[in-house]
PDB file of C-alpha atoms in Angstrom:
ATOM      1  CA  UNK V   1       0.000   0.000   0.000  1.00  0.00           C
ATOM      2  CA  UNK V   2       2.763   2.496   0.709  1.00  0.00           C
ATOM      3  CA  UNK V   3       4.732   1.888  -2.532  1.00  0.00           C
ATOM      4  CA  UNK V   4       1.685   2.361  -4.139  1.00  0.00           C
ATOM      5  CA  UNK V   5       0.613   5.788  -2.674  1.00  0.00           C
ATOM      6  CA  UNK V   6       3.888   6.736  -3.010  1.00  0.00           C
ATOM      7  CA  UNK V   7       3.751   5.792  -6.938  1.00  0.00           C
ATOM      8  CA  UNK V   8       0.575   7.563  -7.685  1.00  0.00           C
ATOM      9  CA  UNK V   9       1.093  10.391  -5.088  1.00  0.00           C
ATOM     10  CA  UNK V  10       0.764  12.862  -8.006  1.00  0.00           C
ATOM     11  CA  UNK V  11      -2.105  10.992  -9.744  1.00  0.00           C
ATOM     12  CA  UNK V  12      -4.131  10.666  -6.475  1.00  0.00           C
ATOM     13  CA  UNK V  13      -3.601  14.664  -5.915  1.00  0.00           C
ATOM     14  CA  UNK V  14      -4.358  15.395  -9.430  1.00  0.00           C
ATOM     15  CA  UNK V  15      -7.581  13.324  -9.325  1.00  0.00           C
ATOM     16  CA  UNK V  16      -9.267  14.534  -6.054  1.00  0.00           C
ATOM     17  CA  UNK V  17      -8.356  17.997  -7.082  1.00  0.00           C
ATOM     18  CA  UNK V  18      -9.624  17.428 -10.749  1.00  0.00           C
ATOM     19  CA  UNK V  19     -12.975  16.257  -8.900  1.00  0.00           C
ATOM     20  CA  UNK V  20     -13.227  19.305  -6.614  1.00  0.00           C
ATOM     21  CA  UNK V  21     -13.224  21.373  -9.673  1.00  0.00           C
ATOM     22  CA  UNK V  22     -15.449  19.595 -12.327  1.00  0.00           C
ATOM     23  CA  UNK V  23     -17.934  19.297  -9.395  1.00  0.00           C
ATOM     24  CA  UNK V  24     -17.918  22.956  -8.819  1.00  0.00           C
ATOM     25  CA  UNK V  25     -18.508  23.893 -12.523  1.00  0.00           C
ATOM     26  CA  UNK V  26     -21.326  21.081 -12.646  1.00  0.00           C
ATOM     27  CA  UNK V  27     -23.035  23.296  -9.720  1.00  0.00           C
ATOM     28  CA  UNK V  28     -22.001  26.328 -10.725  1.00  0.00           C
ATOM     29  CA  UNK V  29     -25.570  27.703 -11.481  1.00  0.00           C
ATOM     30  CA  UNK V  30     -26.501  26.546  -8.452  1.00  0.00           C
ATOM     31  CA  UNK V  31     -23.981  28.721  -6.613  1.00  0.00           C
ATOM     32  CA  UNK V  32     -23.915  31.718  -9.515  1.00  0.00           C
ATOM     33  CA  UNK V  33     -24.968  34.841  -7.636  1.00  0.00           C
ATOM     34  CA  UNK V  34     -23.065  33.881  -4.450  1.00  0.00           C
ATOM     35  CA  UNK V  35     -19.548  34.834  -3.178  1.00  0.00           C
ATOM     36  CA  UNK V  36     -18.963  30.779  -3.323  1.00  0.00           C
ATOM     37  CA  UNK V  37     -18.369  31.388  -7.438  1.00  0.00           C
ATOM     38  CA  UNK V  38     -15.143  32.634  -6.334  1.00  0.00           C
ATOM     39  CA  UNK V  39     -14.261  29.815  -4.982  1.00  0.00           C
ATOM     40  CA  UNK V  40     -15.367  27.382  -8.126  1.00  0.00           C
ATOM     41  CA  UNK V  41     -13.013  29.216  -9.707  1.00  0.00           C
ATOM     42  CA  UNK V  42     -10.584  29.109  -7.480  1.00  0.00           C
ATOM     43  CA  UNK V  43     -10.841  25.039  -7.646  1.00  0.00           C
ATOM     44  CA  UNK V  44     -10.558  25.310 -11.117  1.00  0.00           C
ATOM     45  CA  UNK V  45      -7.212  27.860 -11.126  1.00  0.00           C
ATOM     46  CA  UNK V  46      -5.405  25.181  -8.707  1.00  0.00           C
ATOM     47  CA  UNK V  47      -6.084  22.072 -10.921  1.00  0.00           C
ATOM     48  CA  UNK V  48      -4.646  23.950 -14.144  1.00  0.00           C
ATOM     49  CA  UNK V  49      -1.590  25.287 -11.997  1.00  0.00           C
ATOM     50  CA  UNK V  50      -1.065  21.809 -10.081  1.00  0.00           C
ATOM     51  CA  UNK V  51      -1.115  20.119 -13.800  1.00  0.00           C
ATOM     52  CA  UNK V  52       1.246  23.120 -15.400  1.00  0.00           C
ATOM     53  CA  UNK V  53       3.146  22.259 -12.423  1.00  0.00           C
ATOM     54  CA  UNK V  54       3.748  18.470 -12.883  1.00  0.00           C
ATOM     55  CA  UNK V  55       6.320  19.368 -16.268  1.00  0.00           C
ATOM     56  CA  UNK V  56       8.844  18.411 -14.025  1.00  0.00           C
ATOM     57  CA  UNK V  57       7.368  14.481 -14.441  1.00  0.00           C
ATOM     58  CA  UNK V  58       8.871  15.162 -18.324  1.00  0.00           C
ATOM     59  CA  UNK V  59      12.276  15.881 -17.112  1.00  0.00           C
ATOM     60  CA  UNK V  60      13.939  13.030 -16.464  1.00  0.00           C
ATOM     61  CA  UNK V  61      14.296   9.586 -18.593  1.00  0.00           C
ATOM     62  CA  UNK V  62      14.518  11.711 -21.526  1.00  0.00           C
ATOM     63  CA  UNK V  63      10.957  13.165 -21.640  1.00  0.00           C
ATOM     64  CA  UNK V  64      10.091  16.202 -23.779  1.00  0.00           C
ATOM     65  CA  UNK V  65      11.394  18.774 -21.344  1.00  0.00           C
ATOM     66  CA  UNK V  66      14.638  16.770 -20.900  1.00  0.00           C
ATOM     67  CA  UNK V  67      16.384  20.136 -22.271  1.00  0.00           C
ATOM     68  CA  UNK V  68      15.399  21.552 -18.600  1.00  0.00           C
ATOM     69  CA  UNK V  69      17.284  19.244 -16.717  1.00  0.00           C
ATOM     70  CA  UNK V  70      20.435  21.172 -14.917  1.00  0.00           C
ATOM     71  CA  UNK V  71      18.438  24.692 -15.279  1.00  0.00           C
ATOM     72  CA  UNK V  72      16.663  26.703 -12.501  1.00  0.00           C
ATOM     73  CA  UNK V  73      13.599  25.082 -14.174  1.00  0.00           C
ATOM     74  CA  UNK V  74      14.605  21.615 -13.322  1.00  0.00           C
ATOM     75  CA  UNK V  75      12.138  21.742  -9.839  1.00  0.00           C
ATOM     76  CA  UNK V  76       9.558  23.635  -9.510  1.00  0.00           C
ATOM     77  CA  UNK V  77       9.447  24.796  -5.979  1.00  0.00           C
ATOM     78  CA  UNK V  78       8.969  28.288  -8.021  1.00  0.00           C
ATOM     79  CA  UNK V  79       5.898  27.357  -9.391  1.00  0.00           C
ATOM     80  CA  UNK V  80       4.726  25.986  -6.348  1.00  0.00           C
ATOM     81  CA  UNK V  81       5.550  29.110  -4.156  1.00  0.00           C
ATOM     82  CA  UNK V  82       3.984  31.100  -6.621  1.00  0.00           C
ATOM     83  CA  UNK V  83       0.651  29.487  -7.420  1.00  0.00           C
ATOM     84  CA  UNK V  84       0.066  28.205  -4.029  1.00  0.00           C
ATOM     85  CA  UNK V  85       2.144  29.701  -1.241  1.00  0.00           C
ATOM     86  CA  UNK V  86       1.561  32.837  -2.101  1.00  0.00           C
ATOM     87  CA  UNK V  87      -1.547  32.833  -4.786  1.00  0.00           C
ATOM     88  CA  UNK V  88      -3.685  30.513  -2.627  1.00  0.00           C
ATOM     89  CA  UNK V  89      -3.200  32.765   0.745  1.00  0.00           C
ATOM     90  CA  UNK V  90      -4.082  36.334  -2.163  1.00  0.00           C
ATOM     91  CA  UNK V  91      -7.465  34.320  -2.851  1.00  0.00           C
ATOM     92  CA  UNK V  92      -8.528  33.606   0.692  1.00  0.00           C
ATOM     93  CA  UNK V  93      -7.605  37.118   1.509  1.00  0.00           C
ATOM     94  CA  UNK V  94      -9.843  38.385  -1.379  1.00  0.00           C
ATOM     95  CA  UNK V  95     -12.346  35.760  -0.363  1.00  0.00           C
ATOM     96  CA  UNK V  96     -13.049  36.125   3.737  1.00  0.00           C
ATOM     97  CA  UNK V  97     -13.345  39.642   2.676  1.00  0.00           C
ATOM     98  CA  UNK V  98     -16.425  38.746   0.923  1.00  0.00           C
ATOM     99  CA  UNK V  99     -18.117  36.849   3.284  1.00  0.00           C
ATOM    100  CA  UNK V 100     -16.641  38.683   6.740  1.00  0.00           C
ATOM    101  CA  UNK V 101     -19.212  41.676   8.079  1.00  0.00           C
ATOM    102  CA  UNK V 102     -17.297  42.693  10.678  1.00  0.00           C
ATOM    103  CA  UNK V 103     -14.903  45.904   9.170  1.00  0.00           C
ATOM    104  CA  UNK V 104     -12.405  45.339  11.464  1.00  0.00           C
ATOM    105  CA  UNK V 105     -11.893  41.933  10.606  1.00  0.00           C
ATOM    106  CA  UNK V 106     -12.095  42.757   6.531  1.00  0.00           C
ATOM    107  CA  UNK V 107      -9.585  45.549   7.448  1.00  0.00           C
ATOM    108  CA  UNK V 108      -7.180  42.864   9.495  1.00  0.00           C
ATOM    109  CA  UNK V 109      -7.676  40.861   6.500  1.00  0.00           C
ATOM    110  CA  UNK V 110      -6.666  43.038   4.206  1.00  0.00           C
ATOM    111  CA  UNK V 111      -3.595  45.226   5.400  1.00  0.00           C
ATOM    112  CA  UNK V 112      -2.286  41.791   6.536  1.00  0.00           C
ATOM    113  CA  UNK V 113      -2.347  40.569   3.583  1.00  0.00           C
ATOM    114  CA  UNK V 114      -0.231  43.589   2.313  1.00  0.00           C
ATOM    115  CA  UNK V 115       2.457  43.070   4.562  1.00  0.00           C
ATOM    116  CA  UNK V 116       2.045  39.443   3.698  1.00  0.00           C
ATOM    117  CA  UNK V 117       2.995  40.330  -0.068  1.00  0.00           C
ATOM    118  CA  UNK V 118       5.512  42.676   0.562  1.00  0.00           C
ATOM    119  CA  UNK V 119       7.415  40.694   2.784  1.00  0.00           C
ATOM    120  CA  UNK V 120       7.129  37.556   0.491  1.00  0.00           C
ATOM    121  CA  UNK V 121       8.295  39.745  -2.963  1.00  0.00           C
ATOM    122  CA  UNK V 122      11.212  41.238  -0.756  1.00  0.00           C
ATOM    123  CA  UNK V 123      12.227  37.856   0.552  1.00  0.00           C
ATOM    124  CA  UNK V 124      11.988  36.127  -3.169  1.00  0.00           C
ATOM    125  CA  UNK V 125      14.077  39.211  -4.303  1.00  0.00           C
ATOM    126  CA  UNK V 126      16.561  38.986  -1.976  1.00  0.00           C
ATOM    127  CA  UNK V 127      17.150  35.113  -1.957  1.00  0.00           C
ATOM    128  CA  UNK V 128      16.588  34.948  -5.826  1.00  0.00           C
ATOM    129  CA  UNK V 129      18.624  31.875  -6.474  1.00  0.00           C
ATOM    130  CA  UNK V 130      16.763  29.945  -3.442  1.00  0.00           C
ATOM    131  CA  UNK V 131      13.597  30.247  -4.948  1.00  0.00           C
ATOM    132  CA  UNK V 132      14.274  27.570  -8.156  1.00  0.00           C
ATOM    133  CA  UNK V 133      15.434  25.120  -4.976  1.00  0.00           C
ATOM    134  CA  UNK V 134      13.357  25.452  -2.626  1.00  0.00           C
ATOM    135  CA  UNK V 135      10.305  26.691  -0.242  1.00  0.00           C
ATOM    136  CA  UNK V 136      10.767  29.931   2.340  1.00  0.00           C
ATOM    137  CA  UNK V 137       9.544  29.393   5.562  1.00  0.00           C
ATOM    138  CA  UNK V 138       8.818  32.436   6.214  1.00  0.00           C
ATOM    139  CA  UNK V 139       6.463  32.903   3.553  1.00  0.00           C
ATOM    140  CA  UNK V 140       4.859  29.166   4.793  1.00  0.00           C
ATOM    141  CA  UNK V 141       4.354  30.041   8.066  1.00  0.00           C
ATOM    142  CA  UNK V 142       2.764  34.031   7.347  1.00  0.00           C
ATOM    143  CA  UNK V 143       0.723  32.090   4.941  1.00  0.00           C
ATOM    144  CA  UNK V 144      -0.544  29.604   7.364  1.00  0.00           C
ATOM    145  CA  UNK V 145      -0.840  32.930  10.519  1.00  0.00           C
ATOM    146  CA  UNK V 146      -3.399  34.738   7.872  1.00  0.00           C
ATOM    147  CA  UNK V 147      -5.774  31.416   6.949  1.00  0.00           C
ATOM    148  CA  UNK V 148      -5.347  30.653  10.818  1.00  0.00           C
ATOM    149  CA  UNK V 149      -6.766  34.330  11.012  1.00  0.00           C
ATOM    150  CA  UNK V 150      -9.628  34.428   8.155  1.00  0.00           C
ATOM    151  CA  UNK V 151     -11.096  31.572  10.004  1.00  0.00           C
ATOM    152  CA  UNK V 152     -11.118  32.303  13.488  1.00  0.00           C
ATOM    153  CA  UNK V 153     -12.814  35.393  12.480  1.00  0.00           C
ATOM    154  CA  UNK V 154     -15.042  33.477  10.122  1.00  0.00           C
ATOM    155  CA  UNK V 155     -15.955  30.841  13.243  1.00  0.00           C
ATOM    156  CA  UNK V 156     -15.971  34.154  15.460  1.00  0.00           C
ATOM    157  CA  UNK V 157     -19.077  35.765  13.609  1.00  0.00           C
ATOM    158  CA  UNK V 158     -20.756  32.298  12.978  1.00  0.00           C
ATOM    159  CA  UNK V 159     -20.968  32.268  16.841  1.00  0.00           C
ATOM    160  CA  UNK V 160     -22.569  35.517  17.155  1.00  0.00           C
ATOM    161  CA  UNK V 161     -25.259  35.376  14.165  1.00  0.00           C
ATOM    162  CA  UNK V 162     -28.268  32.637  14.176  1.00  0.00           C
ATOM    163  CA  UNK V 163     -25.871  30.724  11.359  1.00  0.00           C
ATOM    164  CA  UNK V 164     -24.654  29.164  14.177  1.00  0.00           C
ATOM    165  CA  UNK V 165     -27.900  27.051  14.069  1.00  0.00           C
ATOM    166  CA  UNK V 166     -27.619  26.012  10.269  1.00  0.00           C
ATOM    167  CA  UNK V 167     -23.359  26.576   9.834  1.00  0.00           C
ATOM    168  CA  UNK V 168     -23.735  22.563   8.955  1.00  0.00           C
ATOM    169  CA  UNK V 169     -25.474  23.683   5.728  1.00  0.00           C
ATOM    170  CA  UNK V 170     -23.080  26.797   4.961  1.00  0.00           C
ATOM    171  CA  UNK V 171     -19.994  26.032   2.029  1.00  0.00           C
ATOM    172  CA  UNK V 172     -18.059  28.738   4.003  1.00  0.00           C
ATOM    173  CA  UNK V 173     -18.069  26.528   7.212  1.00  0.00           C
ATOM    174  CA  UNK V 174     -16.829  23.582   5.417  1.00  0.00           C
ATOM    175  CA  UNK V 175     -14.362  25.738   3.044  1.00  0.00           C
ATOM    176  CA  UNK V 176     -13.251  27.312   6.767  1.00  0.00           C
ATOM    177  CA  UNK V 177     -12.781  24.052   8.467  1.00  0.00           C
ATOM    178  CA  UNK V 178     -10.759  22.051   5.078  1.00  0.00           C
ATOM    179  CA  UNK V 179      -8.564  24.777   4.805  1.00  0.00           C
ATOM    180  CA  UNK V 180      -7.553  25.296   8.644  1.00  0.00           C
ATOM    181  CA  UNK V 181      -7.310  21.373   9.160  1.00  0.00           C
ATOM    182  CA  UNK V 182      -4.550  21.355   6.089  1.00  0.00           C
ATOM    183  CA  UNK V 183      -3.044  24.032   7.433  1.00  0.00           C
ATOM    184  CA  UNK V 184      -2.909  22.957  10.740  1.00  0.00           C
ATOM    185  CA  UNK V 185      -1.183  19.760   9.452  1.00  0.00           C
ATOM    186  CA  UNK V 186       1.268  20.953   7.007  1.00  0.00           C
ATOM    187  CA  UNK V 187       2.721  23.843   8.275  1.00  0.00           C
ATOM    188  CA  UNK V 188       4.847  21.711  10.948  1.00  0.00           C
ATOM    189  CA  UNK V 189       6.643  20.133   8.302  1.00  0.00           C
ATOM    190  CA  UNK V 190       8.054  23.279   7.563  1.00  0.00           C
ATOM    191  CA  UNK V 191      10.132  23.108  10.162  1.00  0.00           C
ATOM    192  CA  UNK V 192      11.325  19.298   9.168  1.00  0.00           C
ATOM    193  CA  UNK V 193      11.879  20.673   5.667  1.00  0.00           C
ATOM    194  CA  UNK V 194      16.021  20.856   6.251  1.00  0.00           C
ATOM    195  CA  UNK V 195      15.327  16.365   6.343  1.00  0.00           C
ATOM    196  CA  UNK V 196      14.154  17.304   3.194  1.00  0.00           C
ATOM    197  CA  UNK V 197      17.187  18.930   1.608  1.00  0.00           C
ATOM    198  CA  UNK V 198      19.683  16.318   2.906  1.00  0.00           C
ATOM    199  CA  UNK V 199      17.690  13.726   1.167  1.00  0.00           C
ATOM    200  CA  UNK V 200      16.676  11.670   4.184  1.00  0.00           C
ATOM    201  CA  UNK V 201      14.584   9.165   2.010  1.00  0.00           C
ATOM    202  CA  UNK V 202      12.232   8.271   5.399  1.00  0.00           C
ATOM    203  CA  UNK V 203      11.090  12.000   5.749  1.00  0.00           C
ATOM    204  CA  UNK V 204      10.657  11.922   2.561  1.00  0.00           C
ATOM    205  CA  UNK V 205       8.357   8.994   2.357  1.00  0.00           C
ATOM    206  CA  UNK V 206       6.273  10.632   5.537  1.00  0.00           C
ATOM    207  CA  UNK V 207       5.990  14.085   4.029  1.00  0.00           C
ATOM    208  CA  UNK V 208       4.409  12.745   1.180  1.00  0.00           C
ATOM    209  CA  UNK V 209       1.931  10.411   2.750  1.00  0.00           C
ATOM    210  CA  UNK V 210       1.218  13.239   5.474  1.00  0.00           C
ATOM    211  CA  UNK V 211       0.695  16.132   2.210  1.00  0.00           C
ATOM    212  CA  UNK V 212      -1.565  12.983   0.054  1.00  0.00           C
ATOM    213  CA  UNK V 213      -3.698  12.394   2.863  1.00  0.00           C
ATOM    214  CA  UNK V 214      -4.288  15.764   3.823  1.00  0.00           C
ATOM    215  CA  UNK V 215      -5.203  16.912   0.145  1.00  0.00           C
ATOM    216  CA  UNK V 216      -7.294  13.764  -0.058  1.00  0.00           C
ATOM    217  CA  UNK V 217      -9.461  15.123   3.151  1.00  0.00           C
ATOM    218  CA  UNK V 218      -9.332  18.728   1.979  1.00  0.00           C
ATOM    219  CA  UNK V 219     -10.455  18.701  -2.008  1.00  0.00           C
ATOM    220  CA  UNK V 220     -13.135  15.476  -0.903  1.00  0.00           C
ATOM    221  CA  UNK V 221     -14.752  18.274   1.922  1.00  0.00           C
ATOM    222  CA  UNK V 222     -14.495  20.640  -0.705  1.00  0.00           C
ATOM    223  CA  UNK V 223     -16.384  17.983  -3.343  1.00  0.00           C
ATOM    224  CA  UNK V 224     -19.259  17.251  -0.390  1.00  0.00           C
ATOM    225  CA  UNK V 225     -19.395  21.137   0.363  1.00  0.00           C
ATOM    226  CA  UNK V 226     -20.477  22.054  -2.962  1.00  0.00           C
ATOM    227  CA  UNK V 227     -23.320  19.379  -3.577  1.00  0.00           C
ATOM    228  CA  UNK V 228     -24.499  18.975   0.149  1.00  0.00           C
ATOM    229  CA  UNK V 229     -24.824  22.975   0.789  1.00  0.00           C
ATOM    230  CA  UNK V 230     -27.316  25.367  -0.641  1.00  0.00           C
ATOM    231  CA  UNK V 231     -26.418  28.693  -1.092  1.00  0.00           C
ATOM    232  CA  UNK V 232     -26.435  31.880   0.880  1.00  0.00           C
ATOM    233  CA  UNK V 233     -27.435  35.059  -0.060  1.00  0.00           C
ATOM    234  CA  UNK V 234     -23.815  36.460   0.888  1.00  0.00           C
TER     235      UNK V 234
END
């Protein structure tokens, strides 16, 4: 079983993402004039990153991007940084300011998510030839400190309105709770990351399984969200 998560670690990803996102388009009249379009979207823009993403499976053996191999393009911890790290944290920023009431919170939100980019554009600048190796921390760990943030608030509101009666019907309860839980698991492993870079093969094998099985519970809440909810008049 482990050699064969490990083997189809990218295919498994790929597919539970790829379902996240057809299901959203299937509902997408259902959810048309609310703020969860955004996020239908959003599905969609992470499965076309995640498969631009996976040229680096066309590298080696002598596939059709061989000519990469031994150029800054040879990983893609770029890409990654740049679709997810930072683009996936710009979304939920854009998106809890949809859905937040409280101004204070939006306004939180928002200049945090500011300093968030500045910091993370300084930081790429400054360690330029880092960025084709490998992941920042620093930019992990903000990241993780503002979704920590959009949700508490989100929870925080839930708990003062009537929602709190129906949140088990609400897409923005389940989107809340996916995203925290993966965050909540991964960003640890930032810390481990150094394993990483000296190749230890075991926490190698664990980081995998821990990243598979969290995507597997976040994109299948994500898949239930969108046909079990009905939506709200955000």
């Amino acid at each position: 079983m482990n050699e064969f998560l490990l083997e189809y670690y990218n295919n498994i990803t790929f597919t539970v993402e790829f379902l996240a996102a057809v299901t959203g388009l299937s509902l997408y009249k259902k959810y048309k004039f609310t703020v969860a379009k955004f996020f239908i979207w959003f599905l969609v823009y992470l499965t076309i990153c995640d498969f631009i993403g996976s040229y680096v499976r066309y590298i080696n053996n002598n596939g059709i991007l061989s000519f990469l191999k031994g150029t800054i393009l040879e990983k893609n911890y770029w890409w990654s940084t740049l679709f997810w790290k930072i683009g996936a944290i710009l979304f939920f920023i854009f998106y809890y300011r949809k859905i937040l009431k409280t101004k204070v919170f939006r306004d939180i939100i928002k200049y945090s998510g500011i300093v968030f980019l500045i910091i993370s554009v300084t930081h790429i600048l400054m360690n330029w030839n880092l960025f084709f190796s490998r992941f920042f921390p620093i930019i992990s760990i903000m990241g993780a400190v503002i979704i920590f943030m959009c949700t508490a608030f989100y929870f925080f509101e839930v708990l003062q309105t009537d929602k709190i009666l129906t949140f088990y019907k609400s897409i923005n309860f389940y989107i809340s709770a996916a995203i925290f839980i993966w965050w909540l698991i991964i960003t640890p492993i930032v810390f481990y990351d150094v394993y990483g870079e000296n190749r230890d093969i075991v926490y190698i094998h664990l980081r995998r399984h821990i990243y598979l099985f969290a995507n597997i519970l976040m994109y299948l809440t994500f898949t239930f969200a969108l046909i079990w909810c009905k939506p709200e008049n955000d």
